[in-house]
Coordinates of C-alpha atoms in Angstrom, one line a residue:
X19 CA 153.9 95.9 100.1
X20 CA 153.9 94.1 103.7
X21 CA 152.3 97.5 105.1
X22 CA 149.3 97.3 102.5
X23 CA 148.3 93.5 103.0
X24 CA 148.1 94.3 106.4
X25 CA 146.2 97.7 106.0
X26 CA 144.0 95.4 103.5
X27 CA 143.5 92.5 106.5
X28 CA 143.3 95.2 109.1
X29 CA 140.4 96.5 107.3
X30 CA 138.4 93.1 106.2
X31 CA 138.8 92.0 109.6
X32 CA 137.5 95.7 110.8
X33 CA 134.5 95.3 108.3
X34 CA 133.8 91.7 108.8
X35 CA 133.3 92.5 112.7
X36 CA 131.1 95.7 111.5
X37 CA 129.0 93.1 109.6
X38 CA 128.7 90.5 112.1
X39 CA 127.4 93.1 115.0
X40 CA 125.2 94.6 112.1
X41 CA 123.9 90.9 111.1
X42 CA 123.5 89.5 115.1
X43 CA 121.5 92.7 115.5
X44 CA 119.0 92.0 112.4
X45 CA 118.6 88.4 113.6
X46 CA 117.5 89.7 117.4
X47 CA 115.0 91.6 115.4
X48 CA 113.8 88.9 113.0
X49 CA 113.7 85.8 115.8
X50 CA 110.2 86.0 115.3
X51 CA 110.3 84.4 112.1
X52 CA 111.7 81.5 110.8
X53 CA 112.6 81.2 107.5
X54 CA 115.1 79.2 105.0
X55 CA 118.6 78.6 105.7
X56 CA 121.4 81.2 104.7
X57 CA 124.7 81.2 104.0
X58 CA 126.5 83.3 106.5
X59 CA 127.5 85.8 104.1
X60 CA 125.8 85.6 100.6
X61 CA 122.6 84.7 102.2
X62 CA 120.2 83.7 99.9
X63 CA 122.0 85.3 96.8
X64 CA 122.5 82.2 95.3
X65 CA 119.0 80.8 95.9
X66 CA 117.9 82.2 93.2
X67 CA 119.6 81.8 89.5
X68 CA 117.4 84.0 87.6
X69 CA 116.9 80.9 85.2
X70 CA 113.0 81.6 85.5
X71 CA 112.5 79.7 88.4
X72 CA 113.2 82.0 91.5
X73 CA 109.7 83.3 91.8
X74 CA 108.8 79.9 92.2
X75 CA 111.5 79.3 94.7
X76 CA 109.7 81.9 97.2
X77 CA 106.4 80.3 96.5
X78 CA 107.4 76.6 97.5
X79 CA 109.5 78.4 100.6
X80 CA 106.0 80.2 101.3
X81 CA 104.7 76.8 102.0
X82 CA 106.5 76.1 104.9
X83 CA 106.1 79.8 106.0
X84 CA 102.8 80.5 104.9
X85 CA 102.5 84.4 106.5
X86 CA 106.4 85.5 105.9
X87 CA 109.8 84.6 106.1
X88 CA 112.7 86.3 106.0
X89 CA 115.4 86.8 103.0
X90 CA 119.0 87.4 103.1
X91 CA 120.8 89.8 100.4
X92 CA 124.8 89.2 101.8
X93 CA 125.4 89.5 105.7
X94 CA 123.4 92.6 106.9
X95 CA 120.6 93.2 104.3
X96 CA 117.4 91.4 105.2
X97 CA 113.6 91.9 104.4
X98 CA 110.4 90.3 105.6
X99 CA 109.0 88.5 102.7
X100 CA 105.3 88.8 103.2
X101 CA 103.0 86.0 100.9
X102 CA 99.8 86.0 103.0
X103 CA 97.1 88.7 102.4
X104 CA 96.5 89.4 106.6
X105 CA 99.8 90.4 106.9
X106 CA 100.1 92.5 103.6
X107 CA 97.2 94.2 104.9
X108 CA 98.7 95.5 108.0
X109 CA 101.8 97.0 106.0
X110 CA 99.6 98.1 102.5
X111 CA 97.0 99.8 105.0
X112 CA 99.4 102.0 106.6
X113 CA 101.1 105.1 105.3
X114 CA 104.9 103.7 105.3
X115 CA 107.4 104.9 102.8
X116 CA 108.7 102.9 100.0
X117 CA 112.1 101.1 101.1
X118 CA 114.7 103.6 101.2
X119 CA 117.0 100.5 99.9
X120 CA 115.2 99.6 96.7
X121 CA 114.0 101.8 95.4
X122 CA 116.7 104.3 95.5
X123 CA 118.6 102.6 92.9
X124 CA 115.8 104.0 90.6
X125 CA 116.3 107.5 91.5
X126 CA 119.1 108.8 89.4
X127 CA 116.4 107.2 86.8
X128 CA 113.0 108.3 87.6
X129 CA 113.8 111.1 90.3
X130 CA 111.8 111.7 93.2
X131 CA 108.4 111.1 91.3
X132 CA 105.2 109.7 92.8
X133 CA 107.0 106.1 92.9
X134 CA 109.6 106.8 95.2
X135 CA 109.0 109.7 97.5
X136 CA 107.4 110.0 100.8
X137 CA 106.2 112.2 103.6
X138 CA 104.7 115.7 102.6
X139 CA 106.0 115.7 99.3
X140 CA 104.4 112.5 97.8
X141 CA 100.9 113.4 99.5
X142 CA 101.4 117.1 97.5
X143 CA 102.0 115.2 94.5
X144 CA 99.7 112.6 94.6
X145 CA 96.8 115.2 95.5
X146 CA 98.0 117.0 92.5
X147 CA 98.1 114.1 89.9
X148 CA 94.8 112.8 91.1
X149 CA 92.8 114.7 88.5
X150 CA 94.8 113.1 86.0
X151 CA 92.9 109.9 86.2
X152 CA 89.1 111.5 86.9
X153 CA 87.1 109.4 84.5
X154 CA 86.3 112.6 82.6
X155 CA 90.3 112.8 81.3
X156 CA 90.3 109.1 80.7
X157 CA 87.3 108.8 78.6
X158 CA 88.9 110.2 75.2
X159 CA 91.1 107.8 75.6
X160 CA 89.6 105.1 74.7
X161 CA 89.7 105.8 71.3
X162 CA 93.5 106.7 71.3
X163 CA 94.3 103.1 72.6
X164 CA 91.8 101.5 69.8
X165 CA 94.0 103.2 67.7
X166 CA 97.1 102.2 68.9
X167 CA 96.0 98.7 68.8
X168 CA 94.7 98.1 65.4
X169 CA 98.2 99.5 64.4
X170 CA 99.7 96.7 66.6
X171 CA 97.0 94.5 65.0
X172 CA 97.9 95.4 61.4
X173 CA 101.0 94.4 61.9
X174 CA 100.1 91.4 63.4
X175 CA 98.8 90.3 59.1
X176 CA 101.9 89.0 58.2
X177 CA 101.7 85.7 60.7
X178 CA 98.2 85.1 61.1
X179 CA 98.6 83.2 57.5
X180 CA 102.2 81.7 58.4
X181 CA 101.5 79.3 61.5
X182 CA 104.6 80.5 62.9
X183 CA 105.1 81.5 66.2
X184 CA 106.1 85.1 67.0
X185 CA 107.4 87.1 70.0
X186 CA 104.8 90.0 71.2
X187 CA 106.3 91.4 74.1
X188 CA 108.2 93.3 72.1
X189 CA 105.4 94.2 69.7
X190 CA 103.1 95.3 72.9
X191 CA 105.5 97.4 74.4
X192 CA 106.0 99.5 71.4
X193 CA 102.0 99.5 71.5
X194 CA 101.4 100.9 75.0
X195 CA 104.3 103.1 74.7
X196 CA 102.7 104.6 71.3
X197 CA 99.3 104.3 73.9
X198 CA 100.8 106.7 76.6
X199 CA 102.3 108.7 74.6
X200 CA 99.3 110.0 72.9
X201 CA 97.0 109.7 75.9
X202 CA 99.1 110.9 78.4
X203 CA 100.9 113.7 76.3
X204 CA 99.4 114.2 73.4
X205 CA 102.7 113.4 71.6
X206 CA 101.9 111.2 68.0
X207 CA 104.9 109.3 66.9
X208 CA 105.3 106.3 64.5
X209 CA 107.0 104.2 66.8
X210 CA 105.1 101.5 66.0
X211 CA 106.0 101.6 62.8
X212 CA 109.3 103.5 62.5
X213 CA 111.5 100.1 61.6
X214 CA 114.3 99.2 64.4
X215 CA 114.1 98.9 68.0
X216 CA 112.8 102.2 69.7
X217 CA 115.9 103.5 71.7
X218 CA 113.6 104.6 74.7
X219 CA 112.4 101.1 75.5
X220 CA 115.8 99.3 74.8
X221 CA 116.8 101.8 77.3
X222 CA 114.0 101.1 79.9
X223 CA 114.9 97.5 79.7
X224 CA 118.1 98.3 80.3
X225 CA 118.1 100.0 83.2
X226 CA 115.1 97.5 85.1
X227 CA 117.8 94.6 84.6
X228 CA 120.9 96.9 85.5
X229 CA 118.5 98.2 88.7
X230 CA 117.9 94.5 89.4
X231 CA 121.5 93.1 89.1
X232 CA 123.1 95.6 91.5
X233 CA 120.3 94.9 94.1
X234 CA 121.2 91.5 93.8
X235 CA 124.9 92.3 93.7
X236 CA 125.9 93.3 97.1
X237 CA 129.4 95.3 96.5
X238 CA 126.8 97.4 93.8
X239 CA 125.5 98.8 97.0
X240 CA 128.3 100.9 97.2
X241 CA 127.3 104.0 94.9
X242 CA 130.7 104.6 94.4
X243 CA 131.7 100.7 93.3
X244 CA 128.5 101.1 90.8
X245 CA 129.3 104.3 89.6
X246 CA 133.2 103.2 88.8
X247 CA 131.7 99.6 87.5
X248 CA 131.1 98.8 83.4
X249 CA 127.5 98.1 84.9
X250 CA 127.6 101.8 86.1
X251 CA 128.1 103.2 82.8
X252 CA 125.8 101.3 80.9
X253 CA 123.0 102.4 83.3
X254 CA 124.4 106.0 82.9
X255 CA 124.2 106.1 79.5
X256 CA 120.9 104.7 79.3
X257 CA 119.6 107.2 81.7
X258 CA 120.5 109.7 79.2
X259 CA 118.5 108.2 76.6
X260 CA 115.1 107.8 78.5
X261 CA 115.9 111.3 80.0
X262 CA 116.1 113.0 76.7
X263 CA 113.2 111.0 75.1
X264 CA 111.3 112.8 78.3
X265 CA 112.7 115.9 77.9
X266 CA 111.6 116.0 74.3
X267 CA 108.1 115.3 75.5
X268 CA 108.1 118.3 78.0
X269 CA 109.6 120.4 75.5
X270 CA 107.1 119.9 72.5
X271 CA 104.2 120.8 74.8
X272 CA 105.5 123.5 76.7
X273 CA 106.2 125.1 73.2
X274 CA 103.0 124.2 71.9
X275 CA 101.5 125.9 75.2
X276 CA 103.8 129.2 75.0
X277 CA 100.5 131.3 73.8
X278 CA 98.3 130.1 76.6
X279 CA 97.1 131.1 79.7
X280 CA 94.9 129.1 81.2
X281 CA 93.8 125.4 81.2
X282 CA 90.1 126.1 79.7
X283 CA 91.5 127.4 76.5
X284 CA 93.5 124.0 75.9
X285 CA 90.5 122.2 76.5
X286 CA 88.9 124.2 73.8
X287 CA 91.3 122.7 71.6
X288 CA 91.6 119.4 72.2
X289 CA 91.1 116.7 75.8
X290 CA 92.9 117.1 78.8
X291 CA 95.8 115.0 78.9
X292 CA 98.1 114.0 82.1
X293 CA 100.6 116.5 81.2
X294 CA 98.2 119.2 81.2
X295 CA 97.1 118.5 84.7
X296 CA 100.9 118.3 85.6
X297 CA 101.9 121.7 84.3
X298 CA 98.8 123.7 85.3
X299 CA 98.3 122.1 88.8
X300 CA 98.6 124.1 92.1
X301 CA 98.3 123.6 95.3
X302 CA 96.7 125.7 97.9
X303 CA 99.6 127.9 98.3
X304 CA 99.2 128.6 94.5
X305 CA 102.6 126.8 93.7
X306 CA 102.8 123.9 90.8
X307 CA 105.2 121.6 90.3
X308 CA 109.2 122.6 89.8
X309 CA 110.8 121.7 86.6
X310 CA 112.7 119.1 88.5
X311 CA 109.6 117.3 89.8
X312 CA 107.6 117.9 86.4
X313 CA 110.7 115.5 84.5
X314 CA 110.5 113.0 87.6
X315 CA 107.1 112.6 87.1
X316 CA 106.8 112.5 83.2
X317 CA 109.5 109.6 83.9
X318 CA 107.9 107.7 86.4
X319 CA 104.9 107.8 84.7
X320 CA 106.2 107.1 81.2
X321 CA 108.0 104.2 82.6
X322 CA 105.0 103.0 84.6
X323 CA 102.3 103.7 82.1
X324 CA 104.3 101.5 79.4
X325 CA 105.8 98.9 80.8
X326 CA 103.9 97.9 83.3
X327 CA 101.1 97.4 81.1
X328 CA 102.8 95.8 78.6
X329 CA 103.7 93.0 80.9
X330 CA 100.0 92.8 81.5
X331 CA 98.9 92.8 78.1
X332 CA 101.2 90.0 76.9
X333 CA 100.8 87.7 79.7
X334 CA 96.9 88.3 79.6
X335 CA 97.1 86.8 75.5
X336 CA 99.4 84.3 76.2
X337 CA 96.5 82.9 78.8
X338 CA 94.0 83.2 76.4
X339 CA 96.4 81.1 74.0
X340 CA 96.4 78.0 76.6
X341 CA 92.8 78.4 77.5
X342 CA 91.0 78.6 74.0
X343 CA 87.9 77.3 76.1
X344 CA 87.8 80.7 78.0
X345 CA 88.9 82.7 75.1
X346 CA 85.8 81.5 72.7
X347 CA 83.7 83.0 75.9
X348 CA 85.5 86.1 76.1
X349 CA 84.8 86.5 72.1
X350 CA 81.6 85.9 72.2
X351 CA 80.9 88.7 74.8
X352 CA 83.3 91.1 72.7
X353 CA 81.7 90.1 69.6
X354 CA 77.9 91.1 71.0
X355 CA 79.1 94.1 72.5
X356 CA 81.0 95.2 69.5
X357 CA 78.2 94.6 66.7
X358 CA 80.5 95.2 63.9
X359 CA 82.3 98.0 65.1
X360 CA 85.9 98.0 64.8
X361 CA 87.1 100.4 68.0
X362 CA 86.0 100.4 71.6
X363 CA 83.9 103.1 73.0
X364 CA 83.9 104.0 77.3
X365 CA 80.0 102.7 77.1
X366 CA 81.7 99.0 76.1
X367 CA 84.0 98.3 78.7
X368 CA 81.6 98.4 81.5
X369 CA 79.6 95.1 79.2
X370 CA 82.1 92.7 79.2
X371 CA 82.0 91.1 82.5
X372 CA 83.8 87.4 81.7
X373 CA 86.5 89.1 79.4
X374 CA 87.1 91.3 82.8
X375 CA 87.2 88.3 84.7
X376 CA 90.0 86.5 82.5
X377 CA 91.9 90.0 82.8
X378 CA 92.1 89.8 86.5
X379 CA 92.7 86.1 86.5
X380 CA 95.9 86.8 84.8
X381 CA 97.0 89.6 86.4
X382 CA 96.3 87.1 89.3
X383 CA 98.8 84.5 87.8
X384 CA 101.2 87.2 86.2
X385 CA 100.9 90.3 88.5
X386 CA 103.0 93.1 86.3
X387 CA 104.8 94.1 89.7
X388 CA 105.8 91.2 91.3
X389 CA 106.2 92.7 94.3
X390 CA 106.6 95.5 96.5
X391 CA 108.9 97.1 99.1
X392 CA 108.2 99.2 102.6
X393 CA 110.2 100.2 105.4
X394 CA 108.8 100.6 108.7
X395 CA 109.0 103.7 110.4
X396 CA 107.5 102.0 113.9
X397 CA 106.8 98.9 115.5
X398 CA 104.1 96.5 113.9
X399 CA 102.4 93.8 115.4
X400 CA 100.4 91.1 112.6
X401 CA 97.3 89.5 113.9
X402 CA 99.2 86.4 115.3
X403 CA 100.8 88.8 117.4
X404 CA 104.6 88.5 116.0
X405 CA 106.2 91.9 115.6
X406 CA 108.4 93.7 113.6
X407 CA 110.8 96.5 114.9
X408 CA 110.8 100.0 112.9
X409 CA 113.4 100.6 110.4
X410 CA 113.0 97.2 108.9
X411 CA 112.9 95.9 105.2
X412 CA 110.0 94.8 104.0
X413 CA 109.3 92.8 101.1
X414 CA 105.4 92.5 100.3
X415 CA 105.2 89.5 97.6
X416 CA 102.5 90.0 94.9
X417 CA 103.4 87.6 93.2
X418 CA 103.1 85.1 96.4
X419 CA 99.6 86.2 97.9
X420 CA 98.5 85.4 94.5
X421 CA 99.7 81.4 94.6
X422 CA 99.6 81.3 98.2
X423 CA 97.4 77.9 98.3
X424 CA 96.5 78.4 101.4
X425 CA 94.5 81.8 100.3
X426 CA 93.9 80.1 96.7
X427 CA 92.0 76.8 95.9
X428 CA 94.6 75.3 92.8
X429 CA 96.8 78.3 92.7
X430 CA 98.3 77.3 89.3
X431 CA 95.2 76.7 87.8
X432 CA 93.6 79.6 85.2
X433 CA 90.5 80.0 86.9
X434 CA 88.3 83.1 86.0
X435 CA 85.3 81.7 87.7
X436 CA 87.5 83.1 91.0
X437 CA 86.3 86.3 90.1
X438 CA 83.0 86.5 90.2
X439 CA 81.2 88.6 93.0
X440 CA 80.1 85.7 95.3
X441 CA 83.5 84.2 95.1
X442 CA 85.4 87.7 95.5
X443 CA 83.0 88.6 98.8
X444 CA 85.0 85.4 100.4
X445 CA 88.2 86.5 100.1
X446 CA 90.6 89.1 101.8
X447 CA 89.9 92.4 99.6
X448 CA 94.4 92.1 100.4
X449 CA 94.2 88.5 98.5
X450 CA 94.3 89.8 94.9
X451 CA 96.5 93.4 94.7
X452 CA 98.1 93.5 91.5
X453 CA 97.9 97.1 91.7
X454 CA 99.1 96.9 95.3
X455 CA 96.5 98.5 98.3
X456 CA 96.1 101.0 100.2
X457 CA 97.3 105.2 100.2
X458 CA 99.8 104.3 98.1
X459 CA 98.4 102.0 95.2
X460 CA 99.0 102.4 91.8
X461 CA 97.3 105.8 91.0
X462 CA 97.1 104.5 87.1
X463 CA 94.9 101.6 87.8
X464 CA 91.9 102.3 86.2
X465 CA 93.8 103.5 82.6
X466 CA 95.5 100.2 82.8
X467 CA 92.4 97.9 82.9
X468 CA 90.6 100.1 80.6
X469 CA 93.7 99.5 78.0
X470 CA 94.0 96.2 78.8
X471 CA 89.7 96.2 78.1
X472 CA 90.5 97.6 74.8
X473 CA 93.4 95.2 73.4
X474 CA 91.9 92.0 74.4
X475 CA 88.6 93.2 72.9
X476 CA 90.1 93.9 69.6
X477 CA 92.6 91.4 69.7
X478 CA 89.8 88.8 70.0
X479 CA 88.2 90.5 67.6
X480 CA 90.4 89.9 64.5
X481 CA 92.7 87.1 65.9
X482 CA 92.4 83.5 67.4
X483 CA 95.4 83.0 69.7
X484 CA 97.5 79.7 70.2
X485 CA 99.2 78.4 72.3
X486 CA 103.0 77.3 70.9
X487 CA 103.8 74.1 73.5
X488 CA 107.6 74.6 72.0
X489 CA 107.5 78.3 73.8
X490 CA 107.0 78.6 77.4
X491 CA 107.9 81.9 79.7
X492 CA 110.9 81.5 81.9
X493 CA 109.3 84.3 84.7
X494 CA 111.8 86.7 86.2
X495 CA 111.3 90.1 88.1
X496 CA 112.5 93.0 86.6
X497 CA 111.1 95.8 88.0
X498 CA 108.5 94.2 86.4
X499 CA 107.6 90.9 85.4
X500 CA 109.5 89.7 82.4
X501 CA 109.7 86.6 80.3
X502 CA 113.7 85.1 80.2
X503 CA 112.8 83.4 76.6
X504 CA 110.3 86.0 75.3
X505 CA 106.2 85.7 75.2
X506 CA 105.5 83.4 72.3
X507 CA 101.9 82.7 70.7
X508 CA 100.6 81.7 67.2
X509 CA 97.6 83.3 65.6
X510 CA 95.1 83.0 62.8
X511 CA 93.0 85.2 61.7
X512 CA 88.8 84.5 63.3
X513 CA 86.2 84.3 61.1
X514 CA 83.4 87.0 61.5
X515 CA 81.0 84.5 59.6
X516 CA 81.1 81.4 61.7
X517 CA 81.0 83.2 64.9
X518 CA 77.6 85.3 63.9
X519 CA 76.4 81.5 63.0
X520 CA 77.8 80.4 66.5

């Protein structure tokens, strides 16, 4: 027993000295730049209580460090938090990898997909998806996603008479899964509709707040510790379930596809959808994508063409609840363009500059991804001259470039004025990047405004939004930004009469 206390002291004392060299050797690196206190050991761990204030934490820190600071995760883990657009652009611009740290908690989830690789393999796949999003695959659908949302919208009957408030994150995720699941794959379901929470987002949410915790829970780092941990098999289990949801995906089509031969004859049939493009694409050596790499990217972009948008989606309404000035605009425009009709067609959502406007002012205020991570594979040097050495953490802040006051007049303040083209041309194109920047920004873009251009169109349509004073979102980054308390609104239903008198 005396043996194995000292073997145990032997060995904290051994590790301890490990971390201290480790940690003396990070600070040499990060003199540079000043940043808030840490404890010796936790570092800033305990900053932030994920109580729906922590990304405002980073924001009032970024005032005092208005280009970057660093933060501590325990003794030896450190990023560069960049918040100013000048310096995002030096890291967004280059070709760096994703941080081998963060993101490879996602892997056993999403594989090595287009999120998450690097080198030659992510240029190969990202040359290879890029047809995917050619304006000719996303213009059929715009009707799928008018689809998707009246179902949403239908639902949506049974409070605009009550005056109650209701929760629609929930509601919306279930609508742009139901979105990419059509678009994307061609794959109908009800799940909209089915009754019950939907197993594959349970499980997404799930594993984004399991994928969070052990980041922020250093012993978690250890894959074994995680593995062996009750946290471990929770985010095992719900691995299997969004694995098999995509499995079934892949499955359906490549039996629907057993018969044919070549791309033109499915076209014949019906659009091209993503997963097309994924199982017929080759590269110049004439070789597609292995099994493996087909399910990564199926998950990554199931995961990423959902949730992300979701988060989007809900925040976007919830603005338009508190700002019933800028919402009447946006109707009006959707009302004119519309005439009458009841869907969305590709013509419309070029002709509704304002509403596009309020869109980007929330993504703005309530960027989806909070934030991203790199990690430097050489020396950089920012345009004040301060460097950073290669192999170092960093942590560009979406979510802080966007508040920054120094970039932004009244940070807080919804402002959709901020968007149009004489005010853009005065800002750092690097100022607004809610779909990061750069080689590697978010290949989906464009499908995610046009969905978001759909919603709010038909949403404005049918339903005045209201703000509930009683429900306010507690913000927290989960992969993706979340709401601690849920994204509350009330809604009646507009009348078609007093606006065509208005």
């Amino acid at each position: 027993m005396t043996l194995n206390i000292h073997l145990i002291f032997n060995n904290l004392r051994f590790f301890s000295s490990v971390f201290s060299l480790v940690e003396k050797a990070v600070i040499r690196s990060i003199e540079a730049f000043p940043g808030p206190p840490a404890h010796f050991l936790f570092g800033h761990v305990f900053e932030f209580k994920q109580d729906g204030t922590d990304l405002f934490k980073a924001v009032e820190w970024g005032k005092q460090y208005p280009y970057a600071f660093p933060i501590w995760f325990g003794p030896s883990l450190c990023f560069l938090n960049i918040n100013h657009p000048d310096y995002a652009k030096t890291i967004l611009t280059s070709t760096e990898p994703k941080d081998d740290f963060v993101y490879r908690f996602l892997q056993t989830w999403i594989g090595d997909g287009l999120l998450v690789s690097k080198g030659q393999k992510w240029f190969r796949h990202r040359r290879l998806l890029t047809p995917g999003f050619h304006y000719d695959v996303l213009k059929p659908y715009v009707q799928l996603m008018s689809q998707s949302a009246k179902t949403m919208l239908d639902k949506w009957e049974s409070y605009a008479h009550t005056d109650k408030t209701f929760e629609l994150f929930e509601h919306v995720s279930l609508m742009t899964l139901d979105t990419i699941l059509q678009c994307a794959f061609s794959c109908k379901t009800n799940c909209q509709t089915e009754g019950g929470n939907n197993a594959y987002i349970k499980a997404v949410y799930e594993l984004s707040d399991l994928a969070n915790f052990r980041f922020r829970t250093f012993p978690y780092h250890s894959d074994l510790i995680f593995y062996l941990s009750p946290h471990g098999y929770r985010y095992r289990n719900a691995c299997k379930v969004a694995h098999a949801h995509t499995e079934n995906v892949i499955k359906k089509r490549k039996e629907a596809l057993t018969e044919e031969t070549e791309l033109g004859r499915t076209q014949a049939k019906r659009y091209q959808d993503f997963l097309d493009i994924l199982l017929f694409a080759r590269d110049e050596n004439q070789q597609g994508l292995s099994d493996e790499d087909l399910r990564a990217e199926v998950d990554t972009f199931m995961f990423e063409g959902h949730d992300t948008t979701a988060s989007g989606i809900s925040f976007l309404l919830y603005c338009l609840a508190c700002h019933p000035e800028h919402q009447n605009i946006c109707r009006e425009e959707i009302l004119q363009v519309l005439g009458g009709r009841d869907t969305m067609e590709w013509e419309d959502l070029s002709k509704i500059p304002y509403t596009t406007m309020c869109i980007k002012e929330a993504l703005r205020l309530y960027p989806p991804v909070p934030g991203v991570a790199r990690k430097t594979t050489k020396q950089y040097t920012f345009f004040d001259g301060r460097t950073l050495p290669a192999g170092f953490h960093v942590a560009v802040s979406v979510f802080g470039i966007h508040r920054n006051p120094v970039v932004w007049e009244n940070p807080n303040v919804f402002d959709p004025l901020r968007f149009l083209p004489e005010n853009v041309s005065k800002r750092s194109p690097h100022a607004f990047v809610p779909f990061s920047a750069g080689p590697r920004n978010c290949i989906g873009q464009t499908f995610a405004m046009n969905e978001m251009k759909v919603v709010t169109a038909l949403t404005l349509k049918r339903y005045q939004l209201i703000e509930d004073l009683h429900f306010q979102p507690k913000m927290v980054a989960r992969l993706i930004l979340r709401s601690l308390n849920g994204v509350h609104i009330k809604i009646r239903p507009v009348d078609p009469q007093v606006w065509e008198k208005s």
